[in-house]
XYZ file of C-alpha atoms in Angstrom:
672
model
C 51.614 128.379 139.158
C 48.481 126.493 138.852
C 48.703 125.263 142.305
C 49.271 128.712 143.494
C 46.064 130.020 142.141
C 44.103 127.257 143.745
C 45.449 128.034 146.946
C 44.814 131.815 146.676
C 41.323 131.128 145.847
C 40.785 128.559 148.621
C 42.058 131.419 150.979
C 40.270 134.057 149.441
C 36.811 132.073 149.739
C 37.495 131.151 153.416
C 38.287 134.824 154.078
C 35.076 136.073 152.320
C 32.956 133.562 153.902
C 34.235 134.569 157.339
C 33.495 138.105 156.688
C 30.054 137.425 155.594
C 29.657 135.367 158.651
C 30.797 138.077 160.831
C 28.374 140.560 159.052
C 25.518 137.952 159.611
C 26.359 137.550 163.263
C 26.189 141.299 164.045
C 22.937 141.454 162.436
C 21.628 138.552 164.220
C 22.981 140.107 167.533
C 21.441 143.500 166.738
C 18.205 141.823 166.108
C 18.142 140.011 169.370
C 19.180 143.153 171.340
C 16.257 145.182 169.403
C 13.992 142.430 170.456
C 14.691 142.541 174.159
C 14.675 146.360 173.931
C 11.322 146.521 172.432
C 9.967 143.661 175.063
C 11.732 145.852 178.048
C 9.830 148.977 176.601
C 6.567 147.467 176.655
C 7.112 146.029 180.179
C 8.002 149.645 181.288
C 11.807 148.737 181.771
C 12.917 151.981 180.025
C 16.637 152.007 181.356
C 17.153 148.465 179.929
C 15.340 149.300 176.946
C 17.563 152.011 176.336
C 20.673 150.067 176.917
C 19.385 147.255 174.556
C 18.656 149.858 171.629
C 22.074 151.599 171.912
C 23.786 148.246 171.727
C 21.760 147.394 168.682
C 22.614 150.516 167.047
C 26.235 150.175 167.676
C 26.005 146.934 165.740
C 23.777 148.113 163.055
C 24.055 151.943 163.147
C 21.920 152.501 159.645
C 18.663 150.861 161.079
C 16.576 153.846 161.510
C 13.594 152.082 163.177
C 16.039 151.357 166.097
C 16.779 155.005 166.439
C 13.173 155.882 166.527
C 12.509 153.130 169.322
C 15.501 154.769 171.212
C 14.012 158.170 171.016
C 10.767 156.526 172.313
C 12.786 155.124 175.335
C 14.375 158.483 176.094
C 10.980 160.344 176.101
C 9.389 158.085 178.252
C 12.188 158.393 180.677
C 12.045 162.069 180.718
C 15.047 162.746 178.428
C 13.724 165.202 175.974
C 16.838 166.371 174.254
C 18.323 162.740 173.404
C 14.727 161.700 172.243
C 14.634 164.468 169.596
C 18.119 163.932 168.508
C 17.427 160.375 167.516
C 14.129 161.359 165.886
C 15.878 164.159 163.922
C 18.512 161.746 162.759
C 15.354 159.395 161.718
C 13.625 161.982 159.822
C 16.889 162.936 157.804
C 17.122 159.240 156.830
C 13.406 158.481 155.824
C 11.759 159.263 152.478
C 9.131 160.043 152.529
C 9.085 161.264 156.064
C 6.117 159.633 157.992
C 3.725 162.507 159.098
C 3.199 160.773 162.770
C 6.773 161.014 163.211
C 7.342 164.768 162.086
C 4.286 165.559 164.171
C 5.569 163.880 167.219
C 9.135 165.723 166.748
C 7.460 168.960 166.209
C 5.116 168.723 169.263
C 7.718 167.650 171.663
C 10.005 170.568 170.537
C 7.050 172.792 171.314
C 6.729 171.310 174.843
C 10.121 172.147 175.683
C 10.254 175.521 174.333
C 12.401 174.815 171.376
C 9.427 175.910 168.790
C 7.040 178.497 169.912
C 3.167 178.129 170.022
C 1.536 180.530 167.862
C 0.465 183.896 168.960
C -3.045 184.100 168.273
C -6.431 185.061 169.463
C -8.821 182.456 170.472
C -11.328 181.324 167.766
C -13.618 178.646 168.012
C -15.819 176.693 164.943
C -18.411 174.267 165.257
C -17.230 170.715 165.364
C -20.759 169.329 165.071
C -24.313 170.420 166.353
C -26.853 168.173 168.044
C -30.561 168.518 167.535
C -33.049 167.607 170.085
C -35.395 165.901 167.403
C -34.140 163.397 165.035
C -36.093 161.558 162.664
C -39.228 162.803 164.436
C -38.241 161.288 167.863
C -37.534 163.969 170.460
C -34.656 163.455 172.529
C -34.754 167.148 174.317
C -36.547 170.471 173.505
C -35.442 174.131 174.369
C -32.076 173.392 176.201
C -31.070 176.059 178.472
C -28.066 174.646 180.746
C -25.412 172.518 180.248
C -22.775 170.993 182.555
C -19.733 169.069 181.392
C -18.539 166.319 183.879
C -14.729 165.439 184.269
C -15.325 162.306 182.127
C -16.484 164.332 179.193
C -20.129 163.635 179.609
C -22.608 166.400 179.431
C -25.672 167.092 181.548
C -28.107 168.902 179.440
C -31.235 170.753 181.068
C -34.145 171.320 178.525
C -37.071 173.630 179.673
C -39.472 172.532 176.878
C -39.370 168.872 177.489
C -39.060 169.225 181.373
C -36.068 166.980 181.346
C -32.205 166.735 182.086
C -30.303 164.207 179.926
C -26.775 162.874 180.401
C -25.049 162.812 176.831
C -21.859 160.983 176.094
C -19.028 162.651 173.998
C -20.508 161.519 171.045
C -23.961 162.701 171.617
C -25.556 159.899 172.586
C -28.102 159.740 175.723
C -27.121 157.774 178.425
C -29.299 158.833 181.410
C -32.245 160.886 181.865
C -33.672 162.721 185.131
C -37.371 163.480 185.227
C -38.131 163.293 189.042
C -41.127 161.462 190.525
C -44.699 162.863 189.597
C -45.289 165.632 189.072
C -41.655 165.465 187.143
C -39.419 168.537 186.823
C -40.928 171.945 186.024
C -38.842 173.792 183.393
C -35.356 172.853 184.379
C -33.526 175.725 183.713
C -29.748 175.124 184.589
C -27.842 171.811 185.980
C -24.527 171.488 187.838
C -23.031 168.139 189.101
C -20.557 168.216 192.416
C -17.594 166.279 193.322
C -19.828 163.646 195.104
C -21.926 162.971 192.232
C -24.910 164.860 193.490
C -26.738 166.797 190.559
C -28.685 170.166 191.252
C -31.225 171.415 188.957
C -33.049 174.836 189.109
C -36.871 174.423 188.157
C -37.657 177.933 187.041
C -41.596 177.380 187.124
C -41.560 175.376 190.687
C -39.190 178.032 192.263
C -36.863 175.376 193.602
C -33.670 173.425 193.328
C -33.860 169.546 193.150
C -31.003 167.655 194.237
C -30.550 164.181 192.709
C -28.228 161.333 193.732
C -26.134 159.343 191.508
C -28.931 156.767 190.991
C -31.311 159.190 189.731
C -33.517 159.740 192.820
C -34.442 163.168 193.840
C -33.231 163.107 197.471
C -33.551 166.904 198.401
C -35.475 170.164 197.543
C -33.815 173.545 197.990
C -35.979 176.529 198.481
C -39.827 177.238 197.663
C -41.908 179.957 196.288
C -41.406 183.474 198.145
C -39.318 186.611 198.658
C -38.021 185.858 202.117
C -34.799 184.246 203.197
C -34.518 180.813 201.569
C -36.951 181.606 199.181
C -36.820 181.405 195.549
C -38.543 183.161 192.668
C -37.544 182.341 189.019
C -34.231 180.384 189.921
C -31.989 180.205 186.793
C -28.037 179.726 186.695
C -26.190 177.870 189.251
C -22.568 178.173 190.445
C -20.313 176.228 193.225
C -17.405 177.580 194.859
C -14.321 175.650 196.222
C -15.951 175.201 199.269
C -18.974 173.464 198.024
C -21.245 176.513 198.660
C -24.329 176.850 195.903
C -24.959 180.064 194.197
C -28.220 180.615 192.406
C -29.496 183.712 190.451
C -33.214 184.669 190.734
C -34.996 186.404 188.236
C -37.986 186.939 190.303
C -36.222 188.376 193.260
C -33.320 190.255 191.425
C -30.661 188.615 193.530
C -28.170 185.758 194.254
C -28.939 183.329 196.981
C -26.252 181.206 198.712
C -26.707 177.705 200.404
C -24.757 174.815 201.727
C -24.834 171.612 199.584
C -27.373 170.301 202.329
C -29.783 173.293 201.275
C -29.114 175.276 204.437
C -29.842 178.850 203.437
C -26.678 181.125 204.042
C -27.634 184.746 202.777
C -29.069 186.659 199.655
C -26.994 189.289 198.173
C -27.277 191.949 195.058
C -29.763 194.530 196.544
C -29.366 198.169 196.613
C -26.196 199.568 198.455
C -24.232 202.503 198.534
C -22.779 203.126 195.032
C -24.747 200.143 193.481
C -28.513 200.238 192.397
C -28.688 196.585 192.750
C -29.358 193.757 190.331
C -32.080 194.161 188.031
C -31.977 191.319 185.615
C -29.466 188.785 186.844
C -28.257 185.758 184.709
C -25.218 183.773 184.583
C -22.839 183.460 187.637
C -19.250 181.990 188.167
C -17.215 182.129 191.114
C -13.474 182.562 190.670
C -10.433 183.487 192.796
C -12.679 184.590 195.803
C -14.933 186.807 193.611
C -18.520 185.992 192.384
C -19.034 187.515 189.087
C -22.920 188.060 187.799
C -24.041 189.089 184.631
C -27.009 191.464 184.405
C -29.128 191.760 181.366
C -30.430 195.180 182.343
C -26.548 196.717 182.972
C -25.443 194.961 180.129
C -22.392 193.916 181.678
C -20.982 192.337 184.707
C -21.366 192.850 188.672
C -18.854 191.791 190.842
C -19.180 190.691 194.477
C -16.871 188.884 197.289
C -17.806 185.443 198.624
C -19.804 187.221 201.555
C -21.882 189.221 199.139
C -20.384 192.490 199.349
C -20.526 194.527 196.247
C -17.043 195.018 194.761
C -17.434 196.695 191.339
C -19.058 196.712 187.925
C -17.313 195.699 184.699
C -17.783 196.200 181.035
C -21.249 198.077 181.586
C -23.205 198.299 178.684
C -20.964 196.307 176.395
C -22.699 193.040 176.537
C -26.195 193.386 174.655
C -27.895 189.915 175.530
C -25.763 188.310 178.284
C -26.881 184.678 179.551
C -24.102 182.545 181.003
C -20.208 182.913 181.975
C -17.517 180.430 182.244
C -13.868 180.973 183.385
C -11.391 180.290 180.572
C -7.725 179.588 180.757
C -7.641 181.126 184.535
C -7.565 184.740 183.790
C -10.193 185.301 181.244
C -14.097 184.604 180.835
C -16.379 183.371 178.008
C -19.996 184.754 177.786
C -22.845 183.605 175.925
C -24.337 186.865 174.346
C -27.366 186.204 172.138
C -26.155 184.678 168.930
C -22.510 184.937 169.736
C -19.781 183.978 172.173
C -17.623 186.466 173.627
C -14.139 186.303 175.016
C -13.737 188.896 178.128
C -10.142 189.806 179.156
C -10.312 191.428 182.595
C -6.668 192.728 182.678
C -7.094 194.509 179.411
C -10.868 195.110 179.323
C -10.922 193.416 175.836
C -14.233 191.827 174.540
C -14.292 189.996 171.370
C -16.415 187.615 169.447
C -14.902 184.223 169.366
C -17.473 182.049 167.473
C -19.405 182.146 164.406
C -21.952 179.342 164.472
C -25.148 180.572 163.156
C -26.912 180.667 166.686
C -30.066 182.453 167.620
C -30.261 182.583 171.509
C -27.486 181.002 173.190
C -27.898 180.135 176.969
C -25.868 177.877 179.314
C -22.259 176.938 178.097
C -19.292 175.183 179.686
C -15.911 174.098 178.797
C -15.037 170.157 178.379
C -11.903 168.979 179.952
C -10.403 168.931 176.431
C -10.811 172.879 176.266
C -13.775 172.503 173.891
C -17.037 174.559 174.344
C -20.619 172.945 174.792
C -23.348 175.751 174.028
C -27.045 175.160 174.513
C -29.274 177.483 171.716
C -32.787 177.396 173.242
C -34.303 178.746 170.175
C -32.845 176.364 167.518
C -33.134 173.323 169.876
C -29.318 172.481 169.350
C -26.658 171.545 171.637
C -23.453 173.113 169.707
C -20.085 171.590 170.358
C -17.310 173.948 169.566
C -13.395 173.480 169.205
C -10.475 175.847 169.115
C -9.429 176.501 165.321
C -5.818 175.979 166.380
C -6.572 172.204 167.417
C -8.519 171.549 164.121
C -5.283 171.922 162.229
C -2.845 171.191 164.947
C -4.010 167.523 165.532
C -3.998 165.652 168.684
C -0.923 163.740 170.099
C -1.315 159.813 169.955
C 1.203 157.625 171.628
C 1.148 153.814 172.033
C 2.884 153.463 175.360
C 2.520 149.564 175.675
C 1.506 146.397 173.814
C 0.848 143.416 175.868
C 1.093 140.277 173.545
C 1.532 137.973 176.715
C -1.688 135.951 175.543
C -0.857 136.202 171.728
C -3.058 136.339 169.525
C -5.076 138.313 171.991
C -3.551 141.790 172.172
C -3.979 144.581 174.495
C -2.801 147.986 173.571
C -2.317 151.067 175.702
C -2.911 154.458 173.879
C -2.383 157.861 175.275
C -4.077 160.717 173.758
C -3.003 164.471 174.462
C -3.817 167.916 172.798
C -0.998 169.915 171.357
C -0.097 171.540 174.624
C 0.203 168.010 176.100
C -2.837 167.995 178.236
C -4.805 164.652 178.549
C -7.586 164.016 176.086
C -10.560 162.447 177.733
C -13.901 161.028 176.935
C -13.020 159.351 173.580
C -15.394 156.737 172.531
C -14.278 153.407 171.250
C -15.640 154.194 167.661
C -13.067 156.776 167.546
C -10.140 154.452 167.496
C -8.657 152.691 164.694
C -6.028 149.878 165.332
C -4.124 148.191 162.401
C -1.198 145.863 162.278
C 1.198 146.683 159.421
C -1.572 148.651 157.839
C -4.285 145.947 157.636
C -7.564 146.202 159.470
C -8.364 143.845 162.523
C -11.718 142.311 163.541
C -13.354 143.762 166.646
C -11.454 146.430 168.515
C -12.633 146.778 172.229
C -12.117 149.669 174.319
C -11.743 147.928 177.738
C -10.334 150.758 180.069
C -10.360 154.373 180.503
C -8.008 155.696 182.945
C -10.120 158.716 183.289
C -13.065 156.656 184.525
C -11.125 154.501 186.723
C -11.545 154.131 190.606
C -7.955 152.483 190.867
C -5.087 154.627 192.160
C -1.520 153.577 192.176
C 0.687 155.402 194.581
C 4.281 155.611 195.404
C 5.128 156.980 198.826
C 8.880 158.595 199.547
C 10.004 159.434 202.860
C 12.847 161.721 203.327
C 15.419 159.980 205.525
C 17.728 162.840 206.393
C 19.198 164.348 209.585
C 16.904 167.175 209.132
C 13.668 164.517 209.356
C 14.909 163.057 212.602
C 12.867 165.481 214.691
C 9.986 164.891 212.849
C 10.230 161.034 212.920
C 7.192 160.577 215.103
C 5.173 162.832 213.218
C 6.246 161.282 209.792
C 4.997 157.606 211.180
C 1.589 159.337 211.975
C 1.102 161.096 208.453
C 2.496 158.271 206.405
C 0.048 155.676 208.302
C -2.671 158.437 207.958
C -2.119 158.382 204.141
C -1.446 154.424 203.753
C -4.959 154.004 205.322
C -6.764 156.538 202.919
C -5.260 154.741 200.081
C -5.622 151.307 201.260
C -7.916 148.945 199.081
C -8.177 151.534 196.116
C -5.191 150.376 194.128
C -1.432 149.677 194.456
C 0.693 151.067 197.546
C 4.434 151.143 197.325
C 6.813 152.886 200.321
C 10.219 154.191 199.707
C 12.891 155.668 201.956
C 15.068 158.380 200.430
C 18.579 157.454 201.959
C 22.179 157.627 200.341
C 20.580 154.866 198.020
C 16.656 154.153 197.923
C 15.353 151.704 200.422
C 12.076 149.741 199.203
C 10.102 149.234 202.360
C 6.912 147.886 200.586
C 6.083 147.587 196.955
C 2.400 147.048 195.580
C 1.577 146.144 199.310
C -1.408 146.755 201.638
C -0.962 149.323 204.481
C -1.580 146.393 206.929
C 1.713 144.948 206.358
C 3.632 147.907 207.085
C 4.892 148.678 210.620
C 5.365 152.182 212.050
C 8.714 150.987 213.219
C 9.631 149.951 209.526
C 9.117 153.765 208.299
C 11.649 155.156 210.260
C 14.223 152.237 210.513
C 17.694 152.557 209.749
C 20.363 155.598 209.575
C 19.318 158.998 208.369
C 22.438 159.937 206.516
C 23.522 163.360 205.493
C 24.161 162.361 202.111
C 20.588 161.177 201.333
C 19.543 161.028 197.624
C 16.207 162.393 196.727
C 16.250 162.034 192.915
C 16.796 158.278 192.690
C 14.099 157.730 195.173
C 11.748 159.473 193.037
C 12.693 158.091 189.770
C 12.326 154.613 191.477
C 9.042 155.545 192.671
C 7.955 156.777 189.463
C 9.056 153.617 187.728
C 7.183 151.555 189.944
C 3.655 153.607 189.481
C 4.168 153.852 185.801
C 3.741 150.195 185.343
C 0.084 150.329 186.693
C -2.848 151.505 184.717
C -4.455 153.438 187.537
C -4.295 157.140 187.966
C -0.493 157.573 189.180
C 0.753 159.678 191.911
C 4.097 159.917 193.890
C 3.969 161.509 197.333
C 6.944 162.967 198.932
C 7.389 163.488 202.776
C 9.473 166.581 203.328
C 11.606 168.376 206.154
C 11.625 171.280 204.200
C 15.275 170.777 203.251
C 17.070 169.568 200.319
C 20.638 167.798 200.665
C 23.536 169.606 199.063
C 23.813 167.316 196.027
C 20.110 167.249 195.493
C 19.267 166.795 191.564
C 22.926 166.554 190.992
C 23.111 163.652 188.650
C 19.278 163.631 187.454
C 18.110 167.071 187.041
C 14.881 168.305 188.265
C 13.684 168.748 184.500
C 14.393 165.180 183.858
C 12.279 163.796 186.941
C 9.747 166.247 185.749
C 9.888 164.865 181.958
C 9.638 161.204 183.386
C 6.474 162.159 185.672
C 4.621 164.195 182.980
C 5.418 161.814 179.951
C 4.104 158.834 182.337
C 0.962 160.956 183.677
C 2.172 160.858 187.210
C 1.287 163.725 189.497
C 3.842 164.757 192.411
C 2.564 165.621 195.847
C 4.619 167.212 198.747
C 3.654 166.702 202.513
C 5.569 169.350 204.336
C 6.223 167.864 207.861
C 7.679 171.557 209.059
C 4.429 173.052 208.154
C 6.137 175.708 206.103
C 7.746 176.493 202.849
C 9.180 173.484 200.910
C 12.306 173.941 198.369
C 11.451 175.597 195.220
C 12.538 172.463 193.096
C 9.766 170.352 194.824
C 7.062 173.124 194.560
C 8.046 173.073 190.952
C 7.571 169.442 190.392
C 4.169 169.622 192.031
C 2.903 172.456 190.175
C 3.851 171.376 186.661
C 2.730 167.796 187.350
C -0.641 168.966 188.534
C -0.096 167.949 191.976
C 0.356 170.010 195.276
C 2.120 170.930 198.542
C 0.120 170.022 201.505
C 1.233 170.739 205.156
C 1.173 167.696 207.268
C -1.314 169.636 209.573
C -3.970 170.381 206.763
C -7.221 170.300 208.494
C -8.815 167.708 206.170
C -5.980 165.407 206.642
C -4.247 163.035 203.976
C -7.654 162.057 202.294
C -7.544 165.374 200.518
C -4.454 163.905 198.489
C -6.504 160.706 197.439
C -9.510 163.061 196.411
C -7.082 165.155 194.293
C -5.624 162.147 192.420
C -9.066 160.772 191.732
C -9.781 164.355 190.376
C -6.889 164.191 187.775
C -7.406 164.052 184.167
C -6.117 161.169 182.355
C -5.881 160.753 178.492
C -4.783 156.939 178.853
C -6.860 154.237 177.127
C -6.515 150.284 176.720
C -7.919 148.297 173.687
C -8.049 144.663 173.102
C -8.244 142.739 169.703
C -7.223 139.500 168.086
C -4.050 139.589 166.079
C -3.999 137.851 162.634
C -0.154 138.436 162.047
C 2.539 135.812 161.887
C 4.548 135.961 164.752
C 7.200 133.293 163.569
C 7.210 131.976 166.973
C 8.082 135.084 168.491
C 10.892 136.167 166.041
C 8.760 138.436 163.712
C 8.604 142.125 164.393
C 4.764 143.132 164.232
C 4.138 146.739 163.410
C 1.111 148.171 165.005
C -0.711 151.498 164.092
C -3.065 153.635 166.175
C -5.354 156.369 164.848
C -7.828 158.619 166.794
C -10.500 160.549 164.998
C -12.347 162.796 167.421
C -14.761 165.261 165.463
C -12.567 167.371 163.449
C -9.428 166.300 165.011
C -7.017 163.557 164.475
C -3.766 161.792 165.333
C -1.614 158.859 164.603
C 1.010 156.728 166.143
C 2.976 153.903 164.828
C 5.008 150.948 167.179
C 5.442 147.310 167.076
C 5.967 144.257 169.238
C 7.079 140.681 169.507
C 5.001 137.981 170.328
C 6.140 135.606 173.123
C 8.498 132.841 171.919
C 6.875 129.666 171.200
């Protein structure tokens, strides 16, 4: 009997040891798969990351962090619902619930329409007000005009100090224009065009001064007088989509229109049948082919077409002290009116006060790329920065896109910042970022790159190789070569052919090595595949840090199986989550399929005819003009990497005026 028990105990111990060893082996294998998944994610290989995370979860299904990471990989790949499913599971298992993950989960649900946005009226509050005099030092005095650049910096024209300043997003002065002797004379309004030229109305000198990007006055438009091309009391400026310049004149009671080079085109606003003429013209804006001019005497708006013909009057007698006007949300206007800001909705005729900021006399106003309002108060000598109430409480969406620890302990972290609607958040200074590892503060964190300011673009060109494209093959070669030339030297270029399986003709190459014959080589099969080619093209550019775009050359016809195994919405999600704009060049000079128009519209791209008069250079200009909320920061890590085996948590917080957001991620250092 004793012998029996000895044998039993030995067998039981071996069985227990083998079972424990099996459990440990699963844990080790799961951790290895997780490590490979994290590294693949940070390299932009999301499909590989998804496979690794799925395998890791099959081995350790209760590991919540693995589910969170799988959700991340799904989201960056464009698959919203699987991402939400993983995050929903994670939230159900975590206690307490991490606020950052709950906010990401709720925000993505709103993006895809699962949760509605609040139905509310617009309302703005002051985030901060910048005085022109601080500690006895005057920066500006009596500000009257403002213009916000694409990078979030603000031009301010100050009549009292005869200066025009450029302020960064935190309010610090980074540049000043005064002009050569005798300098500027009561600069009233300021505007910058897409070429970086700055236009300034000088109220007392009756002229418009034009400065180049180096601060040198290169041109003067107009001189004192009442004739054609003369100016008298020039005030507010506007520019239309064709680059024509409009200015309201207090003394001449009219609007004058010039080319950017200063050539006089016309004046309008005088008495005509059915209209008594402008009396006290103020702010001006051009929108949808119409020119809207505020008139202080009329206490309302006067509308003209771009040829100066009177169209109608609006809200007459309802605006007591109008000054400036800007377009808001494409179909509304915001008007500065004495102490208040008014929202005007033309479709309903509604006018409402949307801001209470204690102002005395608001003058120039403009919108930032983030949807905030900059307003100049000439009497209090303040520049107000106002934010939408909803954004104050809704926060901002922060996403750690990539961690590059290849030079550990030096670490580069890519952070994407968007508002609650998914729009890029631009102009964030270095001091607004807080980067920590495992909750511990770091040393110096340096902002080394802002995609919104970069001059680099990364583009993938995808050529349709279908039977329908054969007739356009010669034109295809010409148009592709033209775009390759336009992009050359500005960043990375890749070229794909959409056949039954995508063919890579050139990857991150220069246009000089791509021969015209390469563009049309091989078969043009009937079962050509568009979605795989678009996905591969997107995965090529998303690994780059420049402004990203995919350009598709279309015959105007899709194959019968188009988007059958990767849906249009999944492709759209991939593009949006990686800030890729989509453009279509139509070789047939006609309408393209609705699916392609949809992708272009939703990503901020455009459909362009191959015979577009301005050529393919316009695509490059549009890519440059797209907004980007991606930032790269560098720091030195003090964490123990355990020779590349330790998972190092990293957190990113953004605090920008009254708004904030946070994300949590992690990485593995290189194996040592």
